[in-house]
PDB file of C-alpha atoms and ligand atoms in Angstrom:
ATOM      1  CA  UNK A  16     135.129  23.577  59.610  1.00 47.00           C
ATOM      2  CA  UNK A  17     132.437  24.643  57.350  1.00 69.00           C
ATOM      3  CA  UNK A  18     130.902  21.933  55.229  1.00 94.00           C
ATOM      4  CA  UNK A  19     129.198  23.846  53.001  1.00 97.00           C
ATOM      5  CA  UNK A  20     129.895  26.821  50.789  1.00 98.00           C
ATOM      6  CA  UNK A  21     129.701  30.907  51.869  1.00 98.00           C
ATOM      7  CA  UNK A  22     126.254  31.512  50.433  1.00 98.00           C
ATOM      8  CA  UNK A  23     125.066  34.042  48.817  1.00 98.00           C
ATOM      9  CA  UNK A  24     121.670  35.033  48.153  1.00 98.00           C
ATOM     10  CA  UNK A  25     120.342  37.092  45.262  1.00 98.00           C
ATOM     11  CA  UNK A  26     116.977  38.704  44.519  1.00 98.00           C
ATOM     12  CA  UNK A  27     115.375  42.322  42.745  1.00 98.00           C
ATOM     13  CA  UNK A  28     112.380  43.064  44.032  1.00 98.00           C
ATOM     14  CA  UNK A  29     109.455  45.924  43.537  1.00 97.00           C
ATOM     15  CA  UNK A  30     108.482  48.474  46.047  1.00 98.00           C
ATOM     16  CA  UNK A  31     106.068  45.809  46.660  1.00 98.00           C
ATOM     17  CA  UNK A  32     108.000  42.845  47.134  1.00 97.00           C
ATOM     18  CA  UNK A  33     107.213  40.571  43.991  1.00 97.00           C
ATOM     19  CA  UNK A  34     110.090  39.172  41.912  1.00 97.00           C
ATOM     20  CA  UNK A  35     108.111  38.989  38.763  1.00 96.00           C
ATOM     21  CA  UNK A  36     105.349  39.448  37.031  1.00 94.00           C
ATOM     22  CA  UNK A  37     102.432  37.440  37.803  1.00 91.00           C
ATOM     23  CA  UNK A  38     102.335  35.474  34.514  1.00 89.00           C
ATOM     24  CA  UNK A  39     105.874  34.372  35.802  1.00 79.00           C
ATOM     25  CA  UNK A  40     107.431  36.987  33.185  1.00 78.00           C
ATOM     26  CA  UNK A  41     110.496  38.686  34.389  1.00 75.00           C
ATOM     27  CA  UNK A  42     110.559  42.428  34.526  1.00 88.00           C
ATOM     28  CA  UNK A  43     113.271  44.785  34.226  1.00 91.00           C
ATOM     29  CA  UNK A  44     114.065  45.012  38.280  1.00 96.00           C
ATOM     30  CA  UNK A  45     117.600  45.677  38.042  1.00 95.00           C
ATOM     31  CA  UNK A  46     119.281  48.423  35.764  1.00 97.00           C
ATOM     32  CA  UNK A  47     122.880  48.379  34.260  1.00 97.00           C
ATOM     33  CA  UNK A  48     124.700  49.939  37.247  1.00 98.00           C
ATOM     34  CA  UNK A  49     123.298  46.492  38.868  1.00 98.00           C
ATOM     35  CA  UNK A  50     123.876  44.091  36.565  1.00 97.00           C
ATOM     36  CA  UNK A  51     127.563  44.979  36.811  1.00 98.00           C
ATOM     37  CA  UNK A  52     127.137  44.760  40.391  1.00 98.00           C
ATOM     38  CA  UNK A  53     125.828  41.499  39.921  1.00 98.00           C
ATOM     39  CA  UNK A  54     128.206  40.527  37.535  1.00 98.00           C
ATOM     40  CA  UNK A  55     131.019  41.316  40.173  1.00 98.00           C
ATOM     41  CA  UNK A  56     129.531  38.497  42.470  1.00 98.00           C
ATOM     42  CA  UNK A  57     128.723  36.348  40.240  1.00 98.00           C
ATOM     43  CA  UNK A  58     132.883  36.733  39.159  1.00 98.00           C
ATOM     44  CA  UNK A  59     133.399  36.061  43.286  1.00 98.00           C
ATOM     45  CA  UNK A  60     131.855  32.640  43.181  1.00 98.00           C
ATOM     46  CA  UNK A  61     132.688  29.388  42.438  1.00 98.00           C
ATOM     47  CA  UNK A  62     128.934  28.421  41.684  1.00 98.00           C
ATOM     48  CA  UNK A  63     125.894  29.979  40.521  1.00 98.00           C
ATOM     49  CA  UNK A  64     122.431  27.755  41.462  1.00 99.00           C
ATOM     50  CA  UNK A  65     118.545  28.679  39.994  1.00 98.00           C
ATOM     51  CA  UNK A  66     115.573  26.332  39.704  1.00 98.00           C
ATOM     52  CA  UNK A  67     114.729  24.292  36.954  1.00 98.00           C
ATOM     53  CA  UNK A  68     111.658  26.527  36.155  1.00 97.00           C
ATOM     54  CA  UNK A  69     114.233  29.879  36.864  1.00 97.00           C
ATOM     55  CA  UNK A  70     115.543  28.576  33.617  1.00 98.00           C
ATOM     56  CA  UNK A  71     112.613  27.400  31.750  1.00 97.00           C
ATOM     57  CA  UNK A  72     110.733  30.779  32.362  1.00 94.00           C
ATOM     58  CA  UNK A  73     113.993  33.150  32.293  1.00 95.00           C
ATOM     59  CA  UNK A  74     115.998  31.583  30.330  1.00 96.00           C
ATOM     60  CA  UNK A  75     119.306  32.882  32.209  1.00 97.00           C
ATOM     61  CA  UNK A  76     122.900  32.734  30.531  1.00 98.00           C
ATOM     62  CA  UNK A  77     124.827  33.144  33.652  1.00 98.00           C
ATOM     63  CA  UNK A  78     127.774  33.880  32.142  1.00 98.00           C
ATOM     64  CA  UNK A  79     129.880  36.282  33.501  1.00 98.00           C
ATOM     65  CA  UNK A  80     129.721  39.892  30.659  1.00 97.00           C
ATOM     66  CA  UNK A  81     132.770  42.213  31.642  1.00 98.00           C
ATOM     67  CA  UNK A  82     135.970  40.836  29.773  1.00 98.00           C
ATOM     68  CA  UNK A  83     138.277  41.979  32.745  1.00 98.00           C
ATOM     69  CA  UNK A  84     136.511  39.656  35.731  1.00 98.00           C
ATOM     70  CA  UNK A  85     136.713  36.835  32.770  1.00 98.00           C
ATOM     71  CA  UNK A  86     140.660  37.268  32.231  1.00 98.00           C
ATOM     72  CA  UNK A  87     141.058  37.815  35.786  1.00 98.00           C
ATOM     73  CA  UNK A  88     139.194  34.547  36.661  1.00 98.00           C
ATOM     74  CA  UNK A  89     141.676  32.528  33.920  1.00 97.00           C
ATOM     75  CA  UNK A  90     144.629  34.243  35.240  1.00 98.00           C
ATOM     76  CA  UNK A  91     143.911  32.699  38.644  1.00 97.00           C
ATOM     77  CA  UNK A  92     143.167  29.521  37.238  1.00 97.00           C
ATOM     78  CA  UNK A  93     139.646  28.984  37.208  1.00 97.00           C
ATOM     79  CA  UNK A  94     137.188  29.035  34.803  1.00 97.00           C
ATOM     80  CA  UNK A  95     136.266  32.242  33.146  1.00 97.00           C
ATOM     81  CA  UNK A  96     132.768  31.856  34.251  1.00 98.00           C
ATOM     82  CA  UNK A  97     131.386  30.063  37.470  1.00 98.00           C
ATOM     83  CA  UNK A  98     129.669  26.731  37.435  1.00 98.00           C
ATOM     84  CA  UNK A  99     125.820  26.624  36.620  1.00 98.00           C
ATOM     85  CA  UNK A 100     123.908  24.433  39.062  1.00 98.00           C
ATOM     86  CA  UNK A 101     120.276  23.613  38.613  1.00 98.00           C
ATOM     87  CA  UNK A 102     117.816  21.702  41.210  1.00 98.00           C
ATOM     88  CA  UNK A 103     114.785  19.543  38.837  1.00 98.00           C
ATOM     89  CA  UNK A 104     112.277  17.431  40.623  1.00 98.00           C
ATOM     90  CA  UNK A 105     110.696  15.563  37.324  1.00 96.00           C
ATOM     91  CA  UNK A 106     114.236  16.551  34.806  1.00 97.00           C
ATOM     92  CA  UNK A 107     112.015  18.285  32.228  1.00 97.00           C
ATOM     93  CA  UNK A 108     114.270  20.630  31.210  1.00 98.00           C
ATOM     94  CA  UNK A 109     115.664  21.236  27.342  1.00 98.00           C
ATOM     95  CA  UNK A 110     119.567  20.924  26.542  1.00 98.00           C
ATOM     96  CA  UNK A 111     118.819  23.921  24.227  1.00 98.00           C
ATOM     97  CA  UNK A 112     118.251  26.149  27.383  1.00 98.00           C
ATOM     98  CA  UNK A 113     120.025  29.116  27.432  1.00 98.00           C
ATOM     99  CA  UNK A 114     121.563  27.688  30.606  1.00 98.00           C
ATOM    100  CA  UNK A 115     123.338  24.951  29.332  1.00 98.00           C
ATOM    101  CA  UNK A 116     123.516  26.235  25.344  1.00 98.00           C
ATOM    102  CA  UNK A 117     126.483  29.060  26.784  1.00 98.00           C
ATOM    103  CA  UNK A 118     129.345  28.982  27.656  1.00 96.00           C
ATOM    104  CA  UNK A 119     131.423  26.125  28.527  1.00 94.00           C
ATOM    105  CA  UNK A 120     131.673  26.294  32.163  1.00 95.00           C
ATOM    106  CA  UNK A 121     130.260  22.920  34.293  1.00 97.00           C
ATOM    107  CA  UNK A 122     126.599  23.128  34.577  1.00 98.00           C
ATOM    108  CA  UNK A 123     125.566  20.026  36.911  1.00 98.00           C
ATOM    109  CA  UNK A 124     121.907  19.113  37.349  1.00 98.00           C
ATOM    110  CA  UNK A 125     120.864  17.836  40.590  1.00 98.00           C
ATOM    111  CA  UNK A 126     117.487  15.543  40.272  1.00 98.00           C
ATOM    112  CA  UNK A 127     114.834  13.938  42.470  1.00 98.00           C
ATOM    113  CA  UNK A 128     115.651  10.074  41.742  1.00 97.00           C
ATOM    114  CA  UNK A 129     112.359  10.293  40.236  1.00 97.00           C
ATOM    115  CA  UNK A 130     113.506  12.177  37.395  1.00 97.00           C
ATOM    116  CA  UNK A 131     116.874  10.786  36.922  1.00 98.00           C
ATOM    117  CA  UNK A 132     116.336   8.986  33.839  1.00 97.00           C
ATOM    118  CA  UNK A 133     114.461  11.942  32.061  1.00 97.00           C
ATOM    119  CA  UNK A 134     117.525  14.264  33.065  1.00 98.00           C
ATOM    120  CA  UNK A 135     119.892  11.901  31.938  1.00 98.00           C
ATOM    121  CA  UNK A 136     118.694  11.031  28.442  1.00 98.00           C
ATOM    122  CA  UNK A 137     117.476  15.158  28.207  1.00 98.00           C
ATOM    123  CA  UNK A 138     120.710  16.493  29.733  1.00 98.00           C
ATOM    124  CA  UNK A 139     123.206  13.699  29.499  1.00 97.00           C
ATOM    125  CA  UNK A 140     125.475  15.377  26.956  1.00 97.00           C
ATOM    126  CA  UNK A 141     125.511  18.682  28.247  1.00 98.00           C
ATOM    127  CA  UNK A 142     125.595  18.110  31.549  1.00 98.00           C
ATOM    128  CA  UNK A 143     126.511  16.530  35.211  1.00 98.00           C
ATOM    129  CA  UNK A 144     123.461  14.727  36.393  1.00 98.00           C
ATOM    130  CA  UNK A 145     123.060  13.488  39.952  1.00 98.00           C
ATOM    131  CA  UNK A 146     120.467  11.610  41.693  1.00 98.00           C
ATOM    132  CA  UNK A 147     119.769  14.269  44.895  1.00 97.00           C
ATOM    133  CA  UNK A 148     117.410  11.405  46.145  1.00 96.00           C
ATOM    134  CA  UNK A 149     114.034  11.828  46.909  1.00 95.00           C
ATOM    135  CA  UNK A 150     113.150  14.783  47.875  1.00 91.00           C
ATOM    136  CA  UNK A 151     116.103  16.748  47.044  1.00 97.00           C
ATOM    137  CA  UNK A 152     117.325  18.491  50.284  1.00 97.00           C
ATOM    138  CA  UNK A 153     119.440  21.692  49.719  1.00 98.00           C
ATOM    139  CA  UNK A 154     121.544  20.916  52.734  1.00 98.00           C
ATOM    140  CA  UNK A 155     122.815  18.243  50.710  1.00 98.00           C
ATOM    141  CA  UNK A 156     122.793  19.980  47.312  1.00 98.00           C
ATOM    142  CA  UNK A 157     125.083  22.694  49.569  1.00 98.00           C
ATOM    143  CA  UNK A 158     127.389  19.800  51.016  1.00 98.00           C
ATOM    144  CA  UNK A 159     127.814  18.231  47.450  1.00 98.00           C
ATOM    145  CA  UNK A 160     128.360  21.197  45.725  1.00 98.00           C
ATOM    146  CA  UNK A 161     131.203  21.878  48.619  1.00 98.00           C
ATOM    147  CA  UNK A 162     132.638  18.199  48.456  1.00 98.00           C
ATOM    148  CA  UNK A 163     133.387  18.917  44.773  1.00 97.00           C
ATOM    149  CA  UNK A 164     135.600  22.289  45.277  1.00 97.00           C
ATOM    150  CA  UNK A 165     132.549  25.020  45.499  1.00 98.00           C
ATOM    151  CA  UNK A 166     133.379  27.156  48.328  1.00 97.00           C
ATOM    152  CA  UNK A 167     131.415  30.252  47.464  1.00 98.00           C
ATOM    153  CA  UNK A 168     127.561  29.809  46.221  1.00 98.00           C
ATOM    154  CA  UNK A 169     125.756  32.367  44.590  1.00 98.00           C
ATOM    155  CA  UNK A 170     121.898  31.676  44.876  1.00 98.00           C
ATOM    156  CA  UNK A 171     119.684  33.395  42.146  1.00 98.00           C
ATOM    157  CA  UNK A 172     116.461  31.980  42.998  1.00 95.00           C
ATOM    158  CA  UNK A 173     113.166  32.078  41.942  1.00 95.00           C
ATOM    159  CA  UNK A 174     110.805  31.914  44.720  1.00 98.00           C
ATOM    160  CA  UNK A 175     111.087  27.850  45.538  1.00 98.00           C
ATOM    161  CA  UNK A 176     115.115  27.598  46.100  1.00 98.00           C
ATOM    162  CA  UNK A 177     115.048  31.041  47.930  1.00 98.00           C
ATOM    163  CA  UNK A 178     112.367  29.618  50.559  1.00 98.00           C
ATOM    164  CA  UNK A 179     114.293  26.222  50.720  1.00 98.00           C
ATOM    165  CA  UNK A 180     117.826  28.002  51.619  1.00 98.00           C
ATOM    166  CA  UNK A 181     116.005  30.364  54.097  1.00 98.00           C
ATOM    167  CA  UNK A 182     114.172  27.834  55.928  1.00 98.00           C
ATOM    168  CA  UNK A 183     117.121  25.519  55.872  1.00 98.00           C
ATOM    169  CA  UNK A 184     119.253  28.247  57.231  1.00 97.00           C
ATOM    170  CA  UNK A 185     121.811  27.782  54.575  1.00 98.00           C
ATOM    171  CA  UNK A 186     122.446  31.738  53.674  1.00 98.00           C
ATOM    172  CA  UNK A 187     125.023  33.403  54.457  1.00 98.00           C
ATOM    173  CA  UNK A 188     124.740  36.617  52.973  1.00 98.00           C
ATOM    174  CA  UNK A 189     121.603  38.147  51.281  1.00 98.00           C
ATOM    175  CA  UNK A 190     121.638  40.467  48.700  1.00 98.00           C
ATOM    176  CA  UNK A 191     118.025  42.341  47.936  1.00 98.00           C
ATOM    177  CA  UNK A 192     117.576  44.714  45.021  1.00 98.00           C
ATOM    178  CA  UNK A 193     114.363  47.420  45.013  1.00 98.00           C
ATOM    179  CA  UNK A 194     113.496  48.809  42.104  1.00 98.00           C
ATOM    180  CA  UNK A 195     110.987  51.661  42.230  1.00 97.00           C
ATOM    181  CA  UNK A 196     108.070  50.552  40.889  1.00 97.00           C
ATOM    182  CA  UNK A 197     104.818  48.245  41.791  1.00 97.00           C
ATOM    183  CA  UNK A 198     103.695  45.171  40.536  1.00 96.00           C
ATOM    184  CA  UNK A 199     100.901  45.003  42.584  1.00 96.00           C
ATOM    185  CA  UNK A 200      98.652  41.861  41.779  1.00 96.00           C
ATOM    186  CA  UNK A 201      99.600  39.209  44.667  1.00 96.00           C
ATOM    187  CA  UNK A 202      99.528  36.577  41.919  1.00 96.00           C
ATOM    188  CA  UNK A 203     102.942  37.144  40.962  1.00 96.00           C
ATOM    189  CA  UNK A 204     105.987  35.654  43.049  1.00 96.00           C
ATOM    190  CA  UNK A 205     107.488  37.074  46.226  1.00 97.00           C
ATOM    191  CA  UNK A 206     110.957  36.360  47.598  1.00 98.00           C
ATOM    192  CA  UNK A 207     109.544  33.478  49.286  1.00 98.00           C
ATOM    193  CA  UNK A 208     106.504  31.550  49.916  1.00 98.00           C
ATOM    194  CA  UNK A 209     105.517  30.748  53.494  1.00 97.00           C
ATOM    195  CA  UNK A 210     107.546  28.755  55.777  1.00 97.00           C
ATOM    196  CA  UNK A 211     109.328  29.051  59.052  1.00 97.00           C
ATOM    197  CA  UNK A 212     112.499  31.485  59.046  1.00 97.00           C
ATOM    198  CA  UNK A 213     115.188  31.650  61.446  1.00 96.00           C
ATOM    199  CA  UNK A 214     114.906  35.245  61.349  1.00 96.00           C
ATOM    200  CA  UNK A 215     112.201  36.405  62.860  1.00 93.00           C
ATOM    201  CA  UNK A 216     111.531  39.487  65.337  1.00 94.00           C
ATOM    202  CA  UNK A 217     113.571  38.221  68.144  1.00 94.00           C
ATOM    203  CA  UNK A 218     116.588  36.432  65.739  1.00 93.00           C
ATOM    204  CA  UNK A 219     117.157  39.815  63.479  1.00 95.00           C
ATOM    205  CA  UNK A 220     119.212  38.919  60.485  1.00 96.00           C
ATOM    206  CA  UNK A 221     121.811  41.895  60.406  1.00 97.00           C
ATOM    207  CA  UNK A 222     121.677  45.143  58.059  1.00 97.00           C
ATOM    208  CA  UNK A 223     125.825  45.147  56.648  1.00 97.00           C
ATOM    209  CA  UNK A 224     124.800  47.896  53.944  1.00 97.00           C
ATOM    210  CA  UNK A 225     122.904  49.695  52.223  1.00 98.00           C
ATOM    211  CA  UNK A 226     123.671  51.221  48.663  1.00 98.00           C
ATOM    212  CA  UNK A 227     122.147  53.304  45.763  1.00 98.00           C
ATOM    213  CA  UNK A 228     122.858  52.387  42.748  1.00 98.00           C
ATOM    214  CA  UNK A 229     121.026  54.717  40.169  1.00 98.00           C
ATOM    215  CA  UNK A 230     117.189  54.538  41.334  1.00 98.00           C
ATOM    216  CA  UNK A 231     117.614  51.043  42.726  1.00 98.00           C
ATOM    217  CA  UNK A 232     118.867  50.411  45.839  1.00 98.00           C
ATOM    218  CA  UNK A 233     120.946  47.415  47.392  1.00 98.00           C
ATOM    219  CA  UNK A 234     120.103  45.685  50.710  1.00 98.00           C
ATOM    220  CA  UNK A 235     122.768  44.035  51.932  1.00 98.00           C
ATOM    221  CA  UNK A 236     121.968  41.503  55.214  1.00 98.00           C
ATOM    222  CA  UNK A 237     124.679  39.374  57.028  1.00 97.00           C
ATOM    223  CA  UNK A 238     122.401  35.825  57.538  1.00 97.00           C
ATOM    224  CA  UNK A 239     125.403  34.139  59.216  1.00 96.00           C
ATOM    225  CA  UNK A 240     128.347  34.620  61.671  1.00 95.00           C
ATOM    226  CA  UNK A 241     130.250  33.552  58.672  1.00 95.00           C
ATOM    227  CA  UNK A 242     129.636  36.912  57.122  1.00 93.00           C
ATOM    228  CA  UNK A 243     132.361  39.633  57.618  1.00 85.00           C
ATOM    229  CA  UNK A 244     134.744  36.426  58.781  1.00 73.00           C
ATOM    230  CA  UNK A 245     135.471  35.404  55.405  1.00 60.00           C
ATOM    231  CA  UNK A 246     137.907  37.616  53.282  1.00 51.00           C
ATOM    232  CA  UNK A 247     135.151  39.167  50.628  1.00 52.00           C
ATOM    233  CA  UNK A 248     135.725  40.802  47.905  1.00 50.00           C
ATOM    234  CA  UNK A 249     134.163  44.722  47.691  1.00 58.00           C
ATOM    235  CA  UNK A 250     131.091  42.639  45.786  1.00 62.00           C
TER     236      UNK A 250
HETATM  237  N1  NAP B 245     113.814  38.947  40.954  1.00 89.91           N
HETATM  238  C1  NAP B 245     114.909  38.063  40.791  1.00 89.91           C
HETATM  239  O1  NAP B 245     115.504  38.385  41.010  1.00 89.91           O
HETATM  240  C2  NAP B 245     114.180  36.858  40.279  1.00 89.91           C
HETATM  241  C3  NAP B 245     115.561  35.737  40.077  1.00 89.91           C
HETATM  242  C4  NAP B 245     115.188  34.407  39.129  1.00 89.91           C
HETATM  243  C5  NAP B 245     113.913  34.063  39.232  1.00 89.91           C
HETATM  244  N2  NAP B 245     113.283  34.958  39.483  1.00 89.91           N
HETATM  245  C6  NAP B 245     111.264  34.537  39.228  1.00 89.91           C
HETATM  246  O2  NAP B 245     111.274  33.585  39.924  1.00 89.91           O
HETATM  247  C7  NAP B 245     109.965  32.610  39.414  1.00 89.91           C
HETATM  248  C8  NAP B 245     110.118  31.489  39.591  1.00 89.91           C
HETATM  249  O3  NAP B 245     110.642  31.146  40.709  1.00 89.91           O
HETATM  250  P1  NAP B 245     109.689  29.594  41.321  1.00 89.91           P
HETATM  251  O4  NAP B 245     109.817  29.738  42.840  1.00 89.91           O
HETATM  252  O5  NAP B 245     107.904  29.578  40.521  1.00 89.91           O
HETATM  253  O6  NAP B 245     110.680  29.134  40.485  1.00 89.91           O
HETATM  254  P2  NAP B 245     112.168  28.444  40.919  1.00 89.91           P
HETATM  255  O7  NAP B 245     112.867  28.059  42.108  1.00 89.91           O
HETATM  256  O8  NAP B 245     113.139  29.061  39.853  1.00 89.91           O
HETATM  257  O9  NAP B 245     112.650  26.786  40.524  1.00 89.91           O
HETATM  258  C9  NAP B 245     111.368  26.201  40.821  1.00 89.91           C
HETATM  259  C10 NAP B 245     111.758  24.584  40.469  1.00 89.91           C
HETATM  260  O10 NAP B 245     112.741  23.912  40.557  1.00 89.91           O
HETATM  261  C11 NAP B 245     113.203  23.100  41.077  1.00 89.91           C
HETATM  262  N3  NAP B 245     113.033  22.223  42.743  1.00 89.91           N
HETATM  263  C12 NAP B 245     113.341  23.421  43.611  1.00 89.91           C
HETATM  264  N4  NAP B 245     113.305  23.329  44.569  1.00 89.91           N
HETATM  265  C13 NAP B 245     113.725  21.306  44.038  1.00 89.91           C
HETATM  266  C14 NAP B 245     113.635  20.322  45.089  1.00 89.91           C
HETATM  267  N5  NAP B 245     113.913  20.352  46.518  1.00 89.91           N
HETATM  268  N6  NAP B 245     114.132  19.420  44.262  1.00 89.91           N
HETATM  269  C15 NAP B 245     113.585  19.290  43.346  1.00 89.91           C
HETATM  270  N7  NAP B 245     113.671  19.911  42.556  1.00 89.91           N
HETATM  271  C16 NAP B 245     113.178  21.556  43.411  1.00 89.91           C
HETATM  272  C17 NAP B 245     111.654  22.090  40.221  1.00 89.91           C
HETATM  273  O11 NAP B 245     111.441  21.539  39.674  1.00 89.91           O
HETATM  274  P3  NAP B 245     111.092  21.157  38.487  1.00 89.91           P
HETATM  275  O12 NAP B 245     109.633  21.778  37.839  1.00 89.91           O
HETATM  276  O13 NAP B 245     111.911  20.913  37.390  1.00 89.91           O
HETATM  277  O14 NAP B 245     110.784  19.887  39.088  1.00 89.91           O
HETATM  278  C18 NAP B 245     110.696  23.489  40.819  1.00 89.91           C
HETATM  279  O15 NAP B 245     109.634  23.794  40.471  1.00 89.91           O
HETATM  280  C19 NAP B 245     109.950  33.375  38.078  1.00 89.91           C
HETATM  281  O16 NAP B 245     108.732  34.228  37.706  1.00 89.91           O
HETATM  282  C20 NAP B 245     111.456  34.139  37.716  1.00 89.91           C
HETATM  283  O17 NAP B 245     110.942  35.078  37.002  1.00 89.91           O
HETATM  284  C21 NAP B 245     113.245  36.461  39.759  1.00 89.91           C
END
């Protein structure tokens, strides 16, 4: 029996494989049609997880944009947007960050033991701070989210978080969007950093779908046998 959520990793990259600029600044790696697709994927999930650096740098709101999707979730007895989840070592996050300051959905912060005091002081009034041990393992986070009722988890980066979910063999599905331009600076972050990944020339991921959305393309990979085994919306 599954002891962790069905987990979808989502990321947009340039043709040359970078997920942001060299100064870690976010770039328009998506377009309107793809934003709407991501909105549908978010609507199908119970929680969205991003790393603390993405909260600090990109200021994502992680709220559903579509009124219809929010209304449909409320009608199903769900919060209008998925729970927001993050992971931090030091707990140095600000309560005024868009992640915390927007939406009435629950926010959960998994913090390494050494940073829990700092995180509780800063975020205790706006989020549930969980002592995730030292270091925080994404396997444990996944299991804890499952215990909290999260059955579908969307992981939206950045590089450090994607690397840990992938090297930990915790991904069931990967959505990779390729934008039609180059960044051309090796100081910029890629989807993952170095690591030992379960998918290699001898164990290839399954390309489940290729979809053109205006000038970007979505590559949807099945990363585990759970893909296709569960009733999934067309997202
Ligand atoms: N193109 C896209 O789709 C996309 C999406 C999202 C982000 N991005 C880009 O990705 C870049 C950020 O990537 P990143 O790798 O620097 O950062 P990240 O993955 O967003 O966050 C890394 C931070 O998360 C915390 N963390 C991660 N794993 C942890 C663990 N096991 N235990 C405790 N804390 C942990 C640490 O926070 P503390 O520092 O607080 O200890 C760490 O510094 C940005 O440039 C952003 O624009 C791109």
